[in-house]
Short mmCIF file of C-alpha atoms in Angstrom, two decimals:
data_model
loop_
_atom_site.label_atom_id
_atom_site.label_comp_id
_atom_site.label_asym_id
_atom_site.label_seq_id
_atom_site.Cartn_x
_atom_site.Cartn_y
_atom_site.Cartn_z
CA UNK Q 1 50.33 -63.02 -17.69
CA UNK Q 2 51.45 -61.89 -14.28
CA UNK Q 3 53.74 -59.35 -15.85
CA UNK Q 4 50.91 -58.21 -18.08
CA UNK Q 5 48.56 -57.87 -15.12
CA UNK Q 6 51.22 -55.92 -13.19
CA UNK Q 7 51.78 -53.63 -16.14
CA UNK Q 8 48.04 -53.04 -16.44
CA UNK Q 9 47.80 -52.24 -12.73
CA UNK Q 10 50.73 -49.84 -12.98
CA UNK Q 11 49.18 -48.15 -16.01
CA UNK Q 12 45.86 -47.51 -14.34
CA UNK Q 13 47.58 -46.44 -11.12
CA UNK Q 14 49.65 -43.77 -12.86
CA UNK Q 15 46.89 -42.62 -15.24
CA UNK Q 16 45.54 -39.11 -14.96
CA UNK Q 17 41.77 -38.99 -15.19
CA UNK Q 18 40.79 -36.03 -17.33
CA UNK Q 19 37.30 -35.00 -16.25
CA UNK Q 20 35.00 -32.99 -18.49
CA UNK Q 21 33.92 -30.57 -15.75
CA UNK Q 22 34.80 -26.90 -16.35
CA UNK Q 23 35.02 -24.77 -13.19
CA UNK Q 24 32.62 -21.84 -13.30
CA UNK Q 25 31.90 -18.79 -11.23
CA UNK Q 26 29.03 -19.14 -8.77
CA UNK Q 27 25.57 -17.82 -9.55
CA UNK Q 28 25.43 -14.20 -10.55
CA UNK Q 29 23.02 -12.99 -7.91
CA UNK Q 30 25.87 -12.82 -5.43
CA UNK Q 31 26.88 -9.21 -4.95
CA UNK Q 32 30.48 -10.13 -4.32
CA UNK Q 33 30.89 -12.58 -7.21
CA UNK Q 34 33.96 -10.78 -8.41
CA UNK Q 35 35.60 -8.01 -6.46
CA UNK Q 36 38.92 -6.33 -7.13
CA UNK Q 37 40.90 -9.12 -5.48
CA UNK Q 38 38.58 -12.09 -4.95
CA UNK Q 39 36.19 -14.22 -6.92
CA UNK Q 40 33.69 -16.93 -6.06
CA UNK Q 41 33.63 -20.37 -7.72
CA UNK Q 42 31.02 -23.07 -7.63
CA UNK Q 43 32.09 -26.08 -5.60
CA UNK Q 44 32.92 -29.13 -7.73
CA UNK Q 45 30.08 -31.28 -6.47
CA UNK Q 46 29.48 -34.70 -8.05
CA UNK Q 47 32.64 -34.28 -10.12
CA UNK Q 48 35.28 -36.34 -8.35
CA UNK Q 49 33.56 -39.67 -7.81
CA UNK Q 50 35.18 -42.67 -6.19
CA UNK Q 51 38.32 -40.92 -5.02
CA UNK Q 52 37.79 -41.05 -1.30
CA UNK Q 53 41.46 -40.82 -0.43
CA UNK Q 54 42.40 -37.96 -2.74
CA UNK Q 55 43.00 -34.31 -1.80
CA UNK Q 56 41.31 -31.98 -4.19
CA UNK Q 57 43.26 -28.80 -4.82
CA UNK Q 58 42.35 -25.63 -6.64
CA UNK Q 59 44.98 -24.47 -9.12
CA UNK Q 60 44.97 -20.78 -10.05
CA UNK Q 61 47.16 -19.84 -12.99
CA UNK Q 62 47.81 -17.00 -15.38
CA UNK Q 63 46.54 -17.91 -18.88
CA UNK Q 64 50.06 -18.20 -20.36
CA UNK Q 65 50.97 -20.97 -17.93
CA UNK Q 66 48.32 -23.51 -18.85
CA UNK Q 67 49.78 -24.80 -22.11
CA UNK Q 68 52.64 -26.79 -20.62
CA UNK Q 69 51.33 -27.08 -17.12
CA UNK Q 70 53.17 -29.62 -15.01
CA UNK Q 71 50.80 -31.44 -12.70
CA UNK Q 72 53.60 -33.10 -10.81
CA UNK Q 73 54.87 -29.94 -9.17
CA UNK Q 74 53.46 -30.24 -5.68
CA UNK Q 75 51.67 -27.65 -3.60
CA UNK Q 76 54.57 -26.80 -1.28
CA UNK Q 77 57.14 -26.05 -3.95
CA UNK Q 78 58.35 -22.52 -4.68
CA UNK Q 79 56.98 -22.73 -8.23
CA UNK Q 80 53.53 -23.20 -6.77
CA UNK Q 81 53.69 -20.84 -3.77
CA UNK Q 82 51.03 -18.17 -3.48
CA UNK Q 83 53.52 -15.59 -2.24
CA UNK Q 84 55.54 -15.87 -5.47
CA UNK Q 85 52.51 -15.59 -7.70
CA UNK Q 86 52.48 -14.37 -10.47
CA UNK Q 87 56.11 -13.38 -10.98
CA UNK Q 88 58.18 -16.44 -10.06
CA UNK Q 89 55.31 -18.88 -9.75
CA UNK Q 90 52.96 -18.83 -12.75
CA UNK Q 91 50.38 -20.81 -10.79
CA UNK Q 92 49.56 -21.59 -7.19
CA UNK Q 93 47.57 -24.28 -5.45
CA UNK Q 94 45.25 -23.71 -2.56
CA UNK Q 95 41.95 -24.62 -0.92
CA UNK Q 96 42.76 -28.29 -0.53
CA UNK Q 97 40.10 -30.55 0.89
CA UNK Q 98 38.85 -34.13 0.65
CA UNK Q 99 35.82 -35.18 -1.28
CA UNK Q 100 33.92 -35.46 1.99
CA UNK Q 101 33.53 -31.70 1.86
CA UNK Q 102 31.94 -31.88 -1.56
CA UNK Q 103 29.11 -34.37 -0.92
CA UNK Q 104 26.97 -35.38 -3.83
CA UNK Q 105 24.21 -34.53 -4.57
CA UNK Q 106 24.15 -30.92 -3.59
CA UNK Q 107 21.30 -30.18 -1.14
CA UNK Q 108 18.87 -27.74 -2.71
CA UNK Q 109 18.77 -24.24 -1.25
CA UNK Q 110 22.32 -24.33 0.06
CA UNK Q 111 24.91 -21.93 -1.19
CA UNK Q 112 27.93 -24.05 -2.10
CA UNK Q 113 30.73 -21.79 -3.13
CA UNK Q 114 34.46 -21.34 -2.83
CA UNK Q 115 35.69 -17.84 -2.22
CA UNK Q 116 39.14 -17.49 -3.75
CA UNK Q 117 41.19 -14.78 -2.10
CA UNK Q 118 39.56 -14.59 1.30
CA UNK Q 119 42.56 -15.26 3.54
CA UNK Q 120 44.40 -12.03 4.18
CA UNK Q 121 46.36 -13.08 7.26
CA UNK Q 122 48.79 -15.39 5.44
CA UNK Q 123 49.16 -13.38 2.22
CA UNK Q 124 52.72 -12.35 3.05
CA UNK Q 125 53.67 -15.41 5.10
CA UNK Q 126 56.18 -17.45 3.11
CA UNK Q 127 55.68 -20.34 5.50
CA UNK Q 128 52.16 -20.73 4.15
CA UNK Q 129 52.61 -21.31 0.42
CA UNK Q 130 49.13 -22.74 0.07
CA UNK Q 131 47.53 -19.58 1.39
CA UNK Q 132 44.21 -18.59 -0.20
CA UNK Q 133 45.34 -15.02 -0.39
CA UNK Q 134 43.83 -12.05 -2.27
CA UNK Q 135 44.76 -11.91 -5.92
CA UNK Q 136 47.31 -9.23 -6.72
CA UNK Q 137 45.88 -7.91 -9.98
CA UNK Q 138 42.62 -7.91 -11.95
CA UNK Q 139 43.81 -10.91 -14.00
CA UNK Q 140 42.63 -12.64 -16.10
CA UNK Q 141 43.13 -15.99 -14.37
CA UNK Q 142 42.24 -19.56 -15.25
CA UNK Q 143 41.54 -22.22 -12.64
CA UNK Q 144 41.11 -25.97 -12.48
CA UNK Q 145 40.69 -28.61 -9.83
CA UNK Q 146 43.39 -31.24 -9.35
CA UNK Q 147 43.02 -34.41 -7.25
CA UNK Q 148 46.24 -35.65 -5.65
CA UNK Q 149 46.71 -38.96 -3.90
CA UNK Q 150 49.78 -38.41 -1.78
CA UNK Q 151 51.79 -36.47 -4.32
CA UNK Q 152 50.45 -38.23 -7.42
CA UNK Q 153 47.92 -36.40 -9.55
CA UNK Q 154 45.04 -38.75 -10.21
CA UNK Q 155 42.34 -36.58 -11.71
CA UNK Q 156 41.96 -33.12 -13.08
CA UNK Q 157 39.16 -31.03 -14.47
CA UNK Q 158 39.36 -28.84 -17.56
CA UNK Q 159 40.68 -25.31 -17.28
CA UNK Q 160 38.03 -22.66 -16.74
CA UNK Q 161 37.33 -19.74 -19.04
CA UNK Q 162 39.45 -16.67 -18.22
CA UNK Q 163 38.17 -14.96 -15.08
CA UNK Q 164 38.75 -11.21 -14.95
CA UNK Q 165 38.30 -9.28 -11.74
CA UNK Q 166 36.97 -5.78 -11.32
CA UNK Q 167 39.12 -2.71 -11.73
CA UNK Q 168 38.48 0.26 -9.48
CA UNK Q 169 38.40 3.71 -11.04
CA UNK Q 170 39.55 6.86 -9.32
CA UNK Q 171 36.85 9.04 -7.73
CA UNK Q 172 38.21 12.03 -9.58
CA UNK Q 173 36.90 10.46 -12.76
CA UNK Q 174 33.31 10.90 -11.55
CA UNK Q 175 31.75 13.69 -13.60
CA UNK Q 176 30.00 16.38 -11.62
CA UNK Q 177 27.18 17.33 -13.91
CA UNK Q 178 25.16 19.08 -11.29
CA UNK Q 179 24.80 22.45 -12.90
CA UNK Q 180 21.72 21.81 -14.96
CA UNK Q 181 18.99 24.12 -13.78
CA UNK Q 182 15.61 22.55 -13.43
CA UNK Q 183 12.54 24.03 -15.11
CA UNK Q 184 10.91 24.75 -11.76
CA UNK Q 185 13.76 26.90 -10.61
CA UNK Q 186 13.80 28.92 -13.81
CA UNK Q 187 10.04 29.48 -13.64
CA UNK Q 188 10.22 30.52 -10.00
CA UNK Q 189 13.03 32.99 -10.58
CA UNK Q 190 11.39 34.52 -13.63
CA UNK Q 191 7.98 34.96 -12.09
CA UNK Q 192 9.33 36.40 -8.84
CA UNK Q 193 11.54 38.85 -10.67
CA UNK Q 194 8.66 40.05 -12.80
CA UNK Q 195 6.40 40.47 -9.79
CA UNK Q 196 9.07 42.40 -7.92
CA UNK Q 197 9.63 44.65 -10.90
CA UNK Q 198 5.91 45.37 -11.12
CA UNK Q 199 5.82 46.21 -7.42
CA UNK Q 200 8.71 48.64 -7.73
CA UNK Q 201 7.07 50.28 -10.71
CA UNK Q 202 3.81 50.56 -8.83
CA UNK Q 203 5.63 52.09 -5.85
CA UNK Q 204 7.20 54.65 -8.12
CA UNK Q 205 3.87 55.44 -9.74
CA UNK Q 206 2.22 55.72 -6.36
CA UNK Q 207 4.81 58.14 -5.03
CA UNK Q 208 4.93 60.29 -8.12
CA UNK Q 209 1.27 60.44 -9.00
CA UNK Q 210 -0.51 59.54 -5.81
CA UNK Q 211 0.42 62.59 -3.78
CA UNK Q 212 -0.81 65.16 -6.28
CA UNK Q 213 -4.47 66.01 -6.91
CA UNK Q 214 -4.11 65.51 -10.64
CA UNK Q 215 -5.23 61.93 -10.58
CA UNK Q 216 -7.24 62.31 -7.41
CA UNK Q 217 -10.44 63.00 -9.25
CA UNK Q 218 -13.79 62.38 -7.86
CA UNK Q 219 -13.12 59.03 -6.36
CA UNK Q 220 -10.86 60.14 -3.55
CA UNK Q 221 -12.33 59.73 -0.16
CA UNK Q 222 -11.67 61.60 3.01
CA UNK Q 223 -10.63 60.26 6.30
CA UNK Q 224 -13.61 59.46 8.53
CA UNK Q 225 -12.84 62.30 11.00
CA UNK Q 226 -12.86 64.92 8.23
CA UNK Q 227 -16.41 64.12 7.18
CA UNK Q 228 -18.77 66.65 8.66
CA UNK Q 229 -22.45 66.22 9.00
CA UNK Q 230 -24.40 69.28 8.13
CA UNK Q 231 -27.54 69.64 10.14
CA UNK Q 232 -30.36 71.87 9.29
CA UNK Q 233 -31.89 73.46 12.33
CA UNK Q 234 -35.20 74.62 10.92
CA UNK Q 235 -36.77 75.53 14.25
CA UNK Q 236 -34.26 78.32 14.86
CA UNK Q 237 -35.29 80.25 11.72
CA UNK Q 238 -39.00 80.11 12.44
CA UNK Q 239 -38.58 81.07 16.10
CA UNK Q 240 -36.94 84.41 15.34
CA UNK Q 241 -39.85 86.10 13.59
CA UNK Q 242 -42.17 84.85 16.30
CA UNK Q 243 -39.98 86.58 18.96
CA UNK Q 244 -40.16 89.94 17.20
CA UNK Q 245 -43.89 89.98 16.99
CA UNK N 1 -20.32 59.06 -2.52
CA UNK N 2 -22.14 56.25 -0.79
CA UNK N 3 -21.17 53.84 -3.53
CA UNK N 4 -17.51 54.80 -3.36
CA UNK N 5 -17.66 54.61 0.43
CA UNK N 6 -18.92 51.07 0.05
CA UNK N 7 -16.13 50.35 -2.41
CA UNK N 8 -13.64 51.77 0.03
CA UNK N 9 -15.02 49.65 2.83
CA UNK N 10 -14.83 46.57 0.67
CA UNK N 11 -11.25 47.38 -0.26
CA UNK N 12 -10.40 47.94 3.37
CA UNK N 13 -11.98 44.65 4.32
CA UNK N 14 -10.11 42.83 1.58
CA UNK N 15 -6.81 44.35 2.56
CA UNK N 16 -7.31 43.52 6.23
CA UNK N 17 -8.16 39.97 5.24
CA UNK N 18 -5.09 39.85 3.00
CA UNK N 19 -2.89 41.02 5.81
CA UNK N 20 -4.34 38.47 8.20
CA UNK N 21 -3.44 35.75 5.73
CA UNK N 22 0.06 37.18 5.34
CA UNK N 23 0.49 37.19 9.11
CA UNK N 24 -0.56 33.57 9.43
CA UNK N 25 1.61 32.51 6.51
CA UNK N 26 4.52 34.33 8.08
CA UNK N 27 4.15 32.28 11.25
CA UNK N 28 3.84 29.10 9.19
CA UNK N 29 6.97 29.97 7.23
CA UNK N 30 8.91 30.58 10.43
CA UNK N 31 7.76 27.26 11.87
CA UNK N 32 8.59 25.36 8.69
CA UNK N 33 12.04 26.88 8.42
CA UNK N 34 12.81 26.21 12.08
CA UNK N 35 11.87 22.59 11.44
CA UNK N 36 14.24 22.35 8.50
CA UNK N 37 17.09 24.08 10.27
CA UNK N 38 16.79 21.65 13.17
CA UNK N 39 17.85 18.90 10.72
CA UNK N 40 15.61 16.06 11.91
CA UNK N 41 17.24 13.56 9.51
CA UNK N 42 20.80 14.37 10.49
CA UNK N 43 21.95 15.05 6.95
CA UNK N 44 23.55 18.44 7.55
CA UNK N 45 27.15 17.10 7.82
CA UNK N 46 26.88 15.81 4.27
CA UNK N 47 25.89 19.25 3.04
CA UNK N 48 28.52 20.95 5.12
CA UNK N 49 31.19 18.79 3.53
CA UNK N 50 30.09 19.78 0.06
CA UNK N 51 30.73 23.39 1.12
CA UNK N 52 27.43 24.17 -0.51
CA UNK N 53 24.92 24.36 2.30
CA UNK N 54 22.99 27.31 0.92
CA UNK N 55 19.66 25.59 1.28
CA UNK N 56 20.24 26.01 5.01
CA UNK N 57 21.00 29.68 4.53
CA UNK N 58 17.70 29.97 2.67
CA UNK N 59 15.90 28.38 5.61
CA UNK N 60 17.54 30.77 8.07
CA UNK N 61 16.43 33.75 5.99
CA UNK N 62 12.98 32.21 5.93
CA UNK N 63 12.79 32.24 9.71
CA UNK N 64 13.41 35.96 9.93
CA UNK N 65 11.25 36.80 6.95
CA UNK N 66 8.39 34.93 8.55
CA UNK N 67 8.62 37.04 11.68
CA UNK N 68 8.89 40.20 9.65
CA UNK N 69 5.81 39.30 7.63
CA UNK N 70 3.85 38.71 10.81
CA UNK N 71 4.89 42.03 12.35
CA UNK N 72 4.31 43.96 9.15
CA UNK N 73 0.90 42.44 8.64
CA UNK N 74 -0.16 43.81 12.03
CA UNK N 75 1.23 47.21 11.06
CA UNK N 76 -0.67 46.97 7.80
CA UNK N 77 -3.97 46.17 9.48
CA UNK N 78 -3.59 49.13 11.84
CA UNK N 79 -2.63 51.39 8.95
CA UNK N 80 -5.62 50.37 6.87
CA UNK N 81 -8.14 50.74 9.65
CA UNK N 82 -6.78 54.17 10.58
CA UNK N 83 -6.26 55.10 6.90
CA UNK N 84 -2.96 56.69 7.88
CA UNK N 85 -0.73 57.64 4.97
CA UNK N 86 2.52 57.53 6.97
CA UNK N 87 1.82 54.15 8.50
CA UNK N 88 0.89 52.68 5.16
CA UNK N 89 3.92 54.16 3.44
CA UNK N 90 6.20 52.67 6.10
CA UNK N 91 4.33 49.40 5.69
CA UNK N 92 4.79 49.37 1.92
CA UNK N 93 8.50 50.20 2.03
CA UNK N 94 9.26 47.60 4.70
CA UNK N 95 7.15 45.01 2.93
CA UNK N 96 9.12 45.56 -0.25
CA UNK N 97 12.37 45.00 1.61
CA UNK N 98 10.99 41.82 3.16
CA UNK N 99 9.76 40.78 -0.27
CA UNK N 100 13.26 41.12 -1.66
CA UNK N 101 14.74 38.97 1.12
CA UNK N 102 12.13 36.29 0.70
CA UNK N 103 12.74 36.29 -3.03
CA UNK N 104 16.43 35.70 -2.37
CA UNK N 105 15.59 32.83 -0.05
CA UNK N 106 13.30 31.11 -2.56
CA UNK N 107 15.68 31.45 -5.46
CA UNK N 108 18.62 30.25 -3.36
CA UNK N 109 16.76 27.19 -2.15
CA UNK N 110 15.59 26.28 -5.65
CA UNK N 111 18.96 26.86 -7.30
CA UNK N 112 21.08 25.02 -4.79
CA UNK N 113 18.78 22.03 -4.76
CA UNK N 114 19.87 21.46 -8.35
CA UNK N 115 23.46 20.97 -7.23
CA UNK N 116 22.65 18.00 -5.04
CA UNK N 117 23.12 15.16 -7.52
CA UNK N 118 24.00 11.52 -6.85
CA UNK N 119 27.51 12.01 -8.23
CA UNK N 120 28.17 14.78 -5.74
CA UNK N 121 27.40 12.54 -2.79
CA UNK N 122 29.20 9.59 -4.38
CA UNK N 123 32.40 11.55 -4.79
CA UNK N 124 32.13 12.92 -1.28
CA UNK N 125 31.52 9.48 0.20
CA UNK N 126 34.46 7.92 -1.65
CA UNK N 127 36.84 10.71 -0.78
CA UNK N 128 35.89 11.31 2.82
CA UNK N 129 34.36 8.21 4.40
CA UNK N 130 36.87 6.89 6.94
CA UNK N 131 39.62 9.02 5.53
CA UNK N 132 42.65 8.22 7.62
CA UNK N 133 44.76 11.35 7.42
CA UNK N 134 42.85 14.60 7.17
CA UNK N 135 44.66 17.65 5.84
CA UNK N 136 43.70 20.14 8.52
CA UNK N 137 41.20 20.77 11.31
CA UNK N 138 38.44 21.79 8.98
CA UNK N 139 38.99 18.71 6.86
CA UNK N 140 39.00 16.54 9.96
CA UNK N 141 35.67 17.95 11.09
CA UNK N 142 34.11 17.33 7.71
CA UNK N 143 35.56 13.82 7.49
CA UNK N 144 34.22 12.92 10.90
CA UNK N 145 30.82 14.35 10.03
CA UNK N 146 30.63 12.42 6.77
CA UNK N 147 31.81 9.18 8.36
CA UNK N 148 29.38 9.35 11.23
CA UNK N 149 26.47 10.30 9.00
CA UNK N 150 27.14 7.49 6.55
CA UNK N 151 27.54 4.93 9.34
CA UNK N 152 24.24 6.02 10.84
CA UNK N 153 22.52 6.04 7.46
CA UNK N 154 23.69 2.59 6.46
CA UNK N 155 22.76 1.13 9.81
CA UNK N 156 19.36 2.73 10.27
CA UNK N 157 18.07 2.97 6.74
CA UNK N 158 19.44 -0.41 5.63
CA UNK N 159 21.25 0.81 2.58
CA UNK N 160 24.80 0.80 1.26
CA UNK N 161 26.65 3.28 -0.91
CA UNK N 162 24.95 5.87 -3.08
CA UNK N 163 23.78 3.63 -5.93
CA UNK N 164 24.51 0.35 -4.13
CA UNK N 165 27.37 -1.67 -2.60
CA UNK N 166 29.01 -1.89 -6.03
CA UNK N 167 30.08 1.74 -5.57
CA UNK N 168 32.76 0.44 -3.22
CA UNK N 169 33.99 -1.95 -5.89
CA UNK N 170 33.81 0.28 -8.91
CA UNK N 171 35.81 3.13 -7.43
CA UNK N 172 38.90 3.58 -5.33
CA UNK N 173 38.17 5.26 -2.02
CA UNK N 174 39.79 6.51 1.15
CA UNK N 175 38.09 3.57 2.84
CA UNK N 176 39.84 1.15 0.49
CA UNK N 177 43.25 2.50 1.46
CA UNK N 178 42.85 1.30 5.05
CA UNK N 179 40.56 -1.70 4.58
CA UNK N 180 41.56 -4.49 2.23
CA UNK N 181 39.16 -5.52 -0.46
CA UNK N 182 39.17 -9.17 0.56
CA UNK N 183 38.16 -8.46 4.17
CA UNK N 184 35.92 -5.48 3.45
CA UNK N 185 34.43 -5.53 -0.03
CA UNK N 186 32.11 -2.88 1.45
CA UNK N 187 31.94 -1.32 4.92
CA UNK N 188 30.75 -3.44 7.79
CA UNK N 189 27.64 -1.34 8.27
CA UNK N 190 26.41 -2.60 4.91
CA UNK N 191 25.92 -6.00 6.54
CA UNK N 192 22.61 -6.94 8.09
CA UNK N 193 23.17 -6.71 11.82
CA UNK N 194 21.74 -8.79 14.61
CA UNK N 195 20.59 -7.52 17.98
CA UNK N 196 24.16 -7.13 19.23
CA UNK N 197 25.18 -4.81 16.39
CA UNK N 198 27.41 -7.42 14.82
CA UNK N 199 26.91 -8.87 11.35
CA UNK N 200 24.33 -11.64 11.10
CA UNK N 201 26.63 -13.68 8.88
CA UNK N 202 29.95 -12.11 8.02
CA UNK N 203 30.77 -14.55 5.21
CA UNK N 204 27.33 -14.08 3.72
CA UNK N 205 27.85 -10.34 3.85
CA UNK N 206 31.26 -10.51 2.16
CA UNK N 207 29.92 -12.84 -0.53
CA UNK N 208 27.01 -10.54 -1.14
CA UNK N 209 24.21 -12.98 -0.42
CA UNK N 210 20.75 -11.45 -0.49
CA UNK N 211 19.46 -11.02 3.02
CA UNK N 212 22.88 -10.70 4.63
CA UNK N 213 23.84 -7.36 3.21
CA UNK N 214 22.04 -4.21 2.12
CA UNK N 215 21.90 -4.27 -1.63
CA UNK N 216 20.09 -0.98 -2.24
CA UNK N 217 21.62 2.47 -2.38
CA UNK N 218 21.16 5.33 0.05
CA UNK N 219 20.53 8.08 -2.48
CA UNK N 220 16.77 8.06 -2.07
CA UNK N 221 17.10 8.36 1.67
CA UNK N 222 19.39 11.37 1.30
CA UNK N 223 17.68 13.20 -1.50
CA UNK N 224 14.14 12.74 -0.18
CA UNK N 225 14.48 15.00 2.89
CA UNK N 226 16.67 17.48 1.02
CA UNK N 227 14.12 17.80 -1.74
CA UNK N 228 11.33 18.30 0.77
CA UNK N 229 13.43 20.93 2.51
CA UNK N 230 14.29 22.91 -0.59
CA UNK N 231 10.91 22.71 -2.22
CA UNK N 232 9.17 23.51 1.05
CA UNK N 233 11.17 26.70 1.45
CA UNK N 234 11.12 27.66 -2.22
CA UNK N 235 7.54 26.97 -3.21
CA UNK N 236 5.82 27.94 0.00
CA UNK N 237 7.78 31.18 -0.12
CA UNK N 238 6.71 31.61 -3.73
CA UNK N 239 3.06 31.20 -2.78
CA UNK N 240 3.38 33.74 0.03
CA UNK N 241 5.05 36.17 -2.32
CA UNK N 242 2.33 35.87 -4.92
CA UNK N 243 -0.31 36.61 -2.30
CA UNK N 244 1.76 39.47 -0.86
CA UNK N 245 2.10 40.90 -4.36
CA UNK N 246 -1.66 41.23 -4.64
CA UNK N 247 -2.06 42.68 -1.16
CA UNK N 248 0.71 45.19 -1.76
CA UNK N 249 -0.78 46.35 -5.04
CA UNK N 250 -4.10 46.77 -3.29
CA UNK N 251 -2.47 48.70 -0.47
CA UNK N 252 -0.65 50.98 -2.87
CA UNK N 253 -3.94 51.72 -4.64
CA UNK N 254 -5.63 52.36 -1.30
CA UNK N 255 -2.80 54.66 -0.19
CA UNK N 256 -3.06 56.72 -3.33
CA UNK N 257 -6.76 57.21 -2.71
CA UNK N 258 -6.47 58.46 0.86
CA UNK N 259 -7.15 62.20 0.99
CA UNK N 260 -5.52 64.46 3.52
#
């Protein structure tokens, strides 16, 4: 019975708890949910219960690496170093923390997220293999959380759906479709051109016909100084005969 | 004769009134164009960098046309009151020349406004904002102008990018070459700043949390003043020209009726 009990203890101690939780991206009203080299995950709150002494790590892997993924390869090894990802290391482990940082339940109104790829200072530092460095390519990537006690994996979540990051296009691909003329501009140009043409025609008509008397007719008027007032001086005529008498 | 004298007096009165209006509109046009040329919104560097700043040229022409209209309207009033054929002929010829210039200004303003699309400013922003190595002196001047204008715009008008901060993610840019995506998903000025001109919450800004970064685009802030500018020059000029058309036709008729 003692041997049986010991065996039972050993079995539970070395068992890997497979949790049903699937890591997801944070809520979509974050503007920087996925950028070209980072993405934002929801924190795994209320997922790892009763593992007060475990370190919870985030594993980021390329999709091909998840089929025969070896949980025993520890975070410091070259096969799990961020700097060798994704060529020599098909996955890397980062963002380790204890469950104290993921208290349950989540307080309402708080933004509880994990930004993957935010540490740029250690991205090239081989002495920091657990660096949370920016991702080198748009992906896709799959992530899971792994709880380690010492170096023993004790619990893991499911792998997430593939996460693809944004790809940036070149500015030269922006079409410059700015040559459509608006209706207002066409109307303005047309009307002004017509008016100008009419004015030039009127000027021509004025110069050709206006100077001659042909069209002058009876409605021409004279300048004010040229108008003379004829006055009849009737007294002068009557005075003359009176003088002769 | 009395009736036609009355008609002539009425025509004279109308033409004098028409010229008074032209004079006042000329002054108004000059004032309006001086206001636009003074660039109160500080957007001229953006236009200069597009190498298509003809709406400013239209405003400059408008300044001088306005003065010319004012001076010619005075000449016209004197000519009509004195009924002098030479004065009025000079007036008509000069007015036609001014008319042609103002027409050019209106059409230029209206046409070049159509070139100012969001994509134009987007491309310019991506290619020039914080460009590290300019090609030559001219390029350097334009780059500095664009960078300063965008920094000021984003800070003062609380906006980011042309359509939004996602412009910086969707496209490669000169800014991206010198600032890594993880540290600067968008320029720092897109963050909401506190009183000391530093970001209120840098992590919140990088994550894109509402309230810590400016999520709306700057295109409205850019195109609003430019539209006002172009339409102000183009359509006010158009109105003046329509009125001047009538006055000129009246003056030509009056001139042809003066008897020597």
